[in-house]
Short mmCIF file of C-alpha atoms and ligand atoms in Angstrom, two decimals:
data_model
loop_
_atom_site.label_atom_id
_atom_site.label_comp_id
_atom_site.label_asym_id
_atom_site.label_seq_id
_atom_site.Cartn_x
_atom_site.Cartn_y
_atom_site.Cartn_z
CA MET A 1 13.56 29.76 -23.13
CA SER A 2 13.14 30.09 -26.87
CA GLN A 3 9.56 30.75 -28.01
CA ASP A 4 10.02 28.48 -30.94
CA VAL A 5 10.80 25.50 -28.58
CA GLN A 6 7.91 26.14 -26.54
CA ALA A 7 5.44 26.57 -29.51
CA ARG A 8 6.58 23.46 -31.18
CA ILE A 9 6.29 21.39 -27.93
CA ALA A 10 2.91 22.92 -27.12
CA GLN A 11 1.57 22.13 -30.68
CA ASN A 12 3.02 18.60 -30.62
CA LEU A 13 1.60 17.91 -27.23
CA ALA A 14 -1.86 19.07 -28.32
CA ARG A 15 -1.68 16.73 -31.32
CA VAL A 16 -0.52 13.81 -29.37
CA GLU A 17 -3.23 14.53 -26.68
CA GLU A 18 -5.90 14.58 -29.43
CA ARG A 19 -4.67 11.27 -30.84
CA ILE A 20 -4.63 9.54 -27.45
CA SER A 21 -8.08 10.77 -26.80
CA ALA A 22 -9.34 9.56 -30.17
CA ALA A 23 -7.84 6.06 -29.59
CA CYS A 24 -9.51 5.99 -26.20
CA ARG A 25 -12.89 6.73 -27.66
CA ARG A 26 -12.42 4.07 -30.30
CA ALA A 27 -11.76 1.53 -27.62
CA ASN A 28 -14.45 2.81 -25.34
CA ARG A 29 -11.97 3.76 -22.52
CA PRO A 30 -11.92 6.89 -20.54
CA ARG A 31 -9.03 9.38 -21.24
CA SER A 32 -8.13 9.16 -17.63
CA ALA A 33 -7.15 5.33 -18.01
CA VAL A 34 -3.97 6.33 -19.98
CA THR A 35 -0.97 8.21 -18.45
CA LEU A 36 1.23 10.02 -20.81
CA VAL A 37 4.87 9.81 -20.01
CA ALA A 38 6.87 12.36 -22.02
CA VAL A 39 10.30 10.65 -22.79
CA SER A 40 12.81 13.37 -22.13
CA LYS A 41 15.99 11.40 -22.84
CA THR A 42 18.54 13.30 -24.79
CA ARG A 43 16.41 16.53 -24.55
CA SER A 44 17.76 19.80 -23.11
CA LEU A 45 16.56 21.22 -19.75
CA ASP A 46 14.82 24.04 -21.69
CA GLU A 47 12.82 21.53 -23.73
CA ILE A 48 11.81 19.68 -20.54
CA SER A 49 10.91 22.85 -18.83
CA ALA A 50 8.67 23.84 -21.82
CA ALA A 51 6.85 20.42 -21.73
CA TYR A 52 6.25 21.00 -18.05
CA ALA A 53 4.88 24.49 -18.86
CA CYS A 54 2.50 22.80 -21.22
CA GLY A 55 1.14 20.58 -18.50
CA VAL A 56 3.31 17.32 -18.67
CA GLN A 57 3.41 15.68 -15.30
CA HIS A 58 5.27 12.51 -16.11
CA LEU A 59 8.89 12.37 -17.54
CA GLY A 60 10.74 9.29 -18.72
CA GLU A 61 14.45 8.74 -18.83
CA ASN A 62 16.39 5.64 -20.02
CA ARG A 63 19.85 6.19 -18.65
CA ALA A 64 20.53 6.54 -14.80
CA GLU A 65 23.27 8.96 -15.54
CA GLU A 66 20.90 11.31 -17.30
CA LEU A 67 18.32 11.00 -14.55
CA GLN A 68 21.04 11.81 -12.01
CA SER A 69 22.00 14.97 -13.78
CA LYS A 70 18.55 16.16 -14.82
CA VAL A 71 16.54 15.63 -11.68
CA PRO A 72 18.66 17.95 -9.53
CA ALA A 73 19.23 20.43 -12.34
CA LEU A 74 15.54 21.01 -12.78
CA ALA A 75 14.34 20.68 -9.23
CA ALA A 76 14.44 24.37 -8.58
CA GLN A 77 12.41 25.12 -11.71
CA TRP A 78 9.07 23.63 -10.90
CA THR A 79 6.51 26.16 -10.24
CA GLY A 80 3.75 23.83 -9.06
CA GLU A 81 3.54 20.13 -8.33
CA PRO A 82 6.92 18.58 -9.47
CA PRO A 83 6.64 16.09 -12.27
CA ARG A 84 7.07 12.39 -11.64
CA TRP A 85 10.34 10.72 -13.14
CA HIS A 86 9.97 7.23 -14.77
CA MET A 87 13.00 5.19 -15.39
CA ILE A 88 12.17 3.23 -18.67
CA GLY A 89 15.70 1.81 -19.65
CA HIS A 90 17.93 -0.96 -18.53
CA VAL A 91 19.42 -0.44 -15.12
CA GLN A 92 22.94 -1.71 -14.23
CA SER A 93 22.91 -3.01 -10.77
CA ARG A 94 25.54 -0.50 -9.76
CA LYS A 95 23.05 2.25 -10.48
CA ALA A 96 20.15 0.69 -8.39
CA ARG A 97 20.78 3.17 -5.47
CA GLN A 98 20.51 6.26 -7.67
CA VAL A 99 17.56 4.89 -9.55
CA VAL A 100 15.65 4.12 -6.30
CA ALA A 101 16.52 7.61 -5.02
CA LEU A 102 15.29 9.53 -8.10
CA CYS A 103 12.50 7.87 -9.97
CA HIS A 104 8.87 7.44 -9.07
CA MET A 105 8.37 4.31 -11.14
CA LEU A 106 10.70 1.85 -12.77
CA HIS A 107 9.32 0.37 -16.09
CA SER A 108 12.31 -1.78 -16.92
CA LEU A 109 12.58 -4.50 -14.23
CA ASP A 110 14.29 -7.24 -16.34
CA SER A 111 15.82 -9.70 -13.97
CA LEU A 112 15.41 -11.07 -10.57
CA SER A 113 18.92 -10.07 -9.67
CA LEU A 114 18.03 -6.52 -10.31
CA ALA A 115 14.87 -6.94 -8.25
CA ALA A 116 16.91 -8.07 -5.26
CA ARG A 117 19.30 -5.26 -5.69
CA LEU A 118 16.46 -2.55 -5.99
CA ASN A 119 14.60 -4.04 -2.97
CA CYS A 120 17.66 -3.78 -0.85
CA GLN A 121 18.38 -0.21 -1.87
CA ALA A 122 14.64 0.72 -1.28
CA GLU A 123 14.74 -0.85 2.05
CA GLN A 124 17.87 1.23 2.97
CA GLN A 125 16.16 4.47 1.77
CA ALA A 126 12.82 3.51 3.53
CA LYS A 127 10.93 3.54 0.29
CA VAL A 128 8.62 1.38 -1.68
CA LEU A 129 9.44 1.55 -5.36
CA PRO A 130 6.58 1.02 -7.95
CA VAL A 131 7.90 -1.30 -10.64
CA LEU A 132 6.78 -2.87 -13.94
CA VAL A 133 8.12 -6.04 -15.22
CA GLU A 134 9.71 -5.67 -18.66
CA CYS A 135 8.78 -8.57 -20.99
CA ASN A 136 10.07 -9.45 -24.46
CA VAL A 137 6.94 -10.77 -26.11
CA SER A 138 8.19 -10.27 -29.68
CA GLY A 139 11.16 -12.59 -29.57
CA GLU A 140 13.43 -9.89 -31.00
CA ALA A 141 16.99 -10.85 -29.90
CA SER A 142 18.03 -7.13 -29.18
CA LYS A 143 15.41 -6.69 -26.48
CA PHE A 144 15.97 -6.67 -22.71
CA GLY A 145 13.22 -8.14 -20.52
CA PHE A 146 11.98 -11.58 -19.40
CA ASN A 147 11.65 -13.78 -22.28
CA ALA A 148 7.95 -14.26 -22.84
CA TRP A 149 7.39 -14.73 -26.57
CA ASP A 150 6.59 -18.42 -26.25
CA GLN A 151 3.27 -18.89 -24.42
CA ASP A 152 4.46 -22.49 -23.28
CA ASP A 153 7.01 -20.66 -21.19
CA TRP A 154 4.47 -18.43 -19.32
CA PRO A 155 3.90 -20.84 -16.36
CA THR A 156 7.63 -20.96 -15.73
CA LEU A 157 7.93 -17.33 -15.94
CA ALA A 158 5.02 -16.97 -13.46
CA GLU A 159 6.92 -19.22 -11.13
CA GLU A 160 10.02 -17.07 -11.47
CA LEU A 161 8.03 -13.81 -10.82
CA ALA A 162 6.52 -15.41 -7.73
CA GLN A 163 9.87 -14.56 -6.22
CA LEU A 164 8.76 -10.76 -6.29
CA THR A 165 6.23 -11.37 -3.63
CA GLU A 166 9.04 -11.57 -1.13
CA TYR A 167 10.40 -7.98 -2.02
CA ARG A 168 8.52 -5.90 0.35
CA HIS A 169 10.09 -2.59 -0.89
CA LEU A 170 9.08 -3.16 -4.51
CA ALA A 171 5.37 -2.57 -5.44
CA ILE A 172 4.60 -4.71 -8.55
CA ARG A 173 2.28 -2.63 -10.80
CA GLY A 174 2.30 -4.50 -14.12
CA LEU A 175 4.05 -5.16 -17.24
CA MET A 176 6.01 -3.15 -19.93
CA THR A 177 7.12 -4.00 -23.34
CA MET A 178 8.79 -2.54 -26.43
CA ALA A 179 7.28 -3.37 -29.83
CA PRO A 180 9.66 -4.04 -32.67
CA VAL A 181 10.15 -1.24 -35.20
CA VAL A 182 7.82 -1.95 -38.14
CA LYS A 183 6.76 0.08 -41.12
CA ILE A 184 3.02 -0.19 -40.41
CA GLN A 185 1.68 0.82 -37.05
CA GLU A 186 -1.02 -1.80 -37.26
CA ASP A 187 1.73 -4.64 -37.25
CA THR A 188 2.52 -3.90 -33.66
CA ARG A 189 -1.04 -4.87 -32.50
CA PRO A 190 -0.24 -8.57 -31.89
CA VAL A 191 2.55 -7.66 -29.61
CA PHE A 192 0.35 -5.48 -27.53
CA ILE A 193 -2.29 -8.05 -27.40
CA LYS A 194 0.09 -10.58 -26.35
CA LEU A 195 1.37 -8.36 -23.42
CA ARG A 196 -2.14 -7.89 -22.17
CA GLU A 197 -2.71 -11.57 -22.39
CA LEU A 198 0.45 -12.30 -20.51
CA ARG A 199 -0.74 -9.75 -17.93
CA ASN A 200 -4.07 -11.68 -17.63
CA PHE A 201 -2.06 -14.79 -17.18
CA VAL A 202 0.13 -13.61 -14.42
CA SER A 203 -2.70 -11.91 -12.74
CA SER A 204 -4.50 -15.30 -12.30
CA ALA A 205 -1.24 -17.13 -11.55
CA LEU A 206 0.01 -14.52 -9.04
CA PRO A 207 -3.08 -12.74 -7.61
CA ALA A 208 -1.24 -11.50 -4.54
CA LEU A 209 0.59 -8.93 -6.77
CA ASP A 210 -1.08 -5.96 -8.65
CA TRP A 211 -0.59 -6.25 -12.40
CA ARG A 212 -3.12 -3.45 -13.37
CA GLU A 213 -0.59 -1.30 -15.42
CA LEU A 214 0.44 -2.05 -19.03
CA SER A 215 3.37 0.33 -20.25
CA MET A 216 3.29 0.06 -24.04
CA GLY A 217 3.19 2.31 -26.99
CA MET A 218 5.87 4.91 -28.31
CA SER A 219 5.71 7.69 -30.95
CA ASP A 220 5.09 5.37 -33.83
CA ASP A 221 2.62 2.95 -32.21
CA PHE A 222 0.71 4.55 -29.29
CA GLU A 223 -2.66 4.68 -30.80
CA VAL A 224 -2.71 1.03 -31.30
CA ALA A 225 -1.25 0.38 -27.85
CA VAL A 226 -4.00 2.54 -26.32
CA GLU A 227 -6.74 0.68 -28.32
CA GLU A 228 -5.27 -2.59 -26.84
CA GLY A 229 -5.30 -1.53 -23.26
CA ALA A 230 -2.02 0.59 -22.46
CA THR A 231 -2.36 2.47 -19.19
CA LEU A 232 1.04 4.27 -19.66
CA VAL A 233 2.39 5.41 -23.04
CA ARG A 234 6.09 6.48 -23.46
CA ILE A 235 6.31 9.16 -26.03
CA GLY A 236 9.44 11.12 -26.98
CA ARG A 237 9.87 12.08 -30.59
CA ALA A 238 6.21 13.00 -31.17
CA ILE A 239 6.43 15.50 -28.35
CA PHE A 240 10.01 16.92 -28.76
CA GLU A 241 10.74 16.78 -32.47
CA SER A 242 9.62 18.90 -35.29
CA TRP A 243 7.59 17.22 -37.91
C1 PLP B 301 13.12 6.28 -26.28
C2 PLP B 301 12.05 5.42 -25.67
C3 PLP B 301 10.78 5.56 -25.76
C4 PLP B 301 10.23 6.80 -26.61
O1 PLP B 301 10.50 6.51 -27.99
P1 PLP B 301 9.93 7.59 -29.12
O2 PLP B 301 10.00 6.82 -30.36
O3 PLP B 301 10.88 8.72 -29.06
O4 PLP B 301 8.58 7.95 -28.79
C5 PLP B 301 9.88 4.69 -25.14
N1 PLP B 301 10.35 3.68 -24.46
C6 PLP B 301 11.63 3.58 -24.25
C7 PLP B 301 12.08 2.30 -23.42
C8 PLP B 301 12.55 4.35 -24.84
O5 PLP B 301 13.92 4.01 -24.63
#
């Protein structure tokens, strides 16, 4: 493995870690309340191994095909506890079986038909898959996820999500969102506040399910997300690219 790659990733991770810690302090949250998911999509096996060597324990991929090739390719390399793989991108139903087999948590549950499919596959594999419900709280047309930008629709959304209580092989853990791309980090704050409020709403509407996790924040906006309650941040470029 190239020393350059290793050094760059180590330095980037230290900087990201510092920024997460500072955001936690500003929000009066313990650092342990936030899990860093290093988004390894498009990165080489060497870069991923380097991140692991620097202590990364959670990896995120957004395409099932990439998860399918990388998980086995890296399996022999782990020297200690293997990392946990997070699926963070849209899953086509024909890929449900592989995703259930390979990931530890799915952040991108974006339809009830996908939920049915995943539940069925998880049952066949005798697994319970932790999942987050992806919600579009910004109203951007390009986004996947349950439509939740209009608060008047939240009761109807909660009724829909009640269906999830029947899926015994899915463990609902919370919500995920992607903020729109903006020039100023601060402009993402309303989106993260809205996801937290939506989480509080579905928690009271559907107390039988566990809604504790909030997956929000990427390279350009994770500090604001942490300040607003993110429990999982998904960071790619700030860890793997040179600045
Ligand atoms: C790529 C991706 C990320 C990470 O984005 P960066 O800007 O590289 O930090 C986070 N979440 C999802 C769903 C992604 O596809």
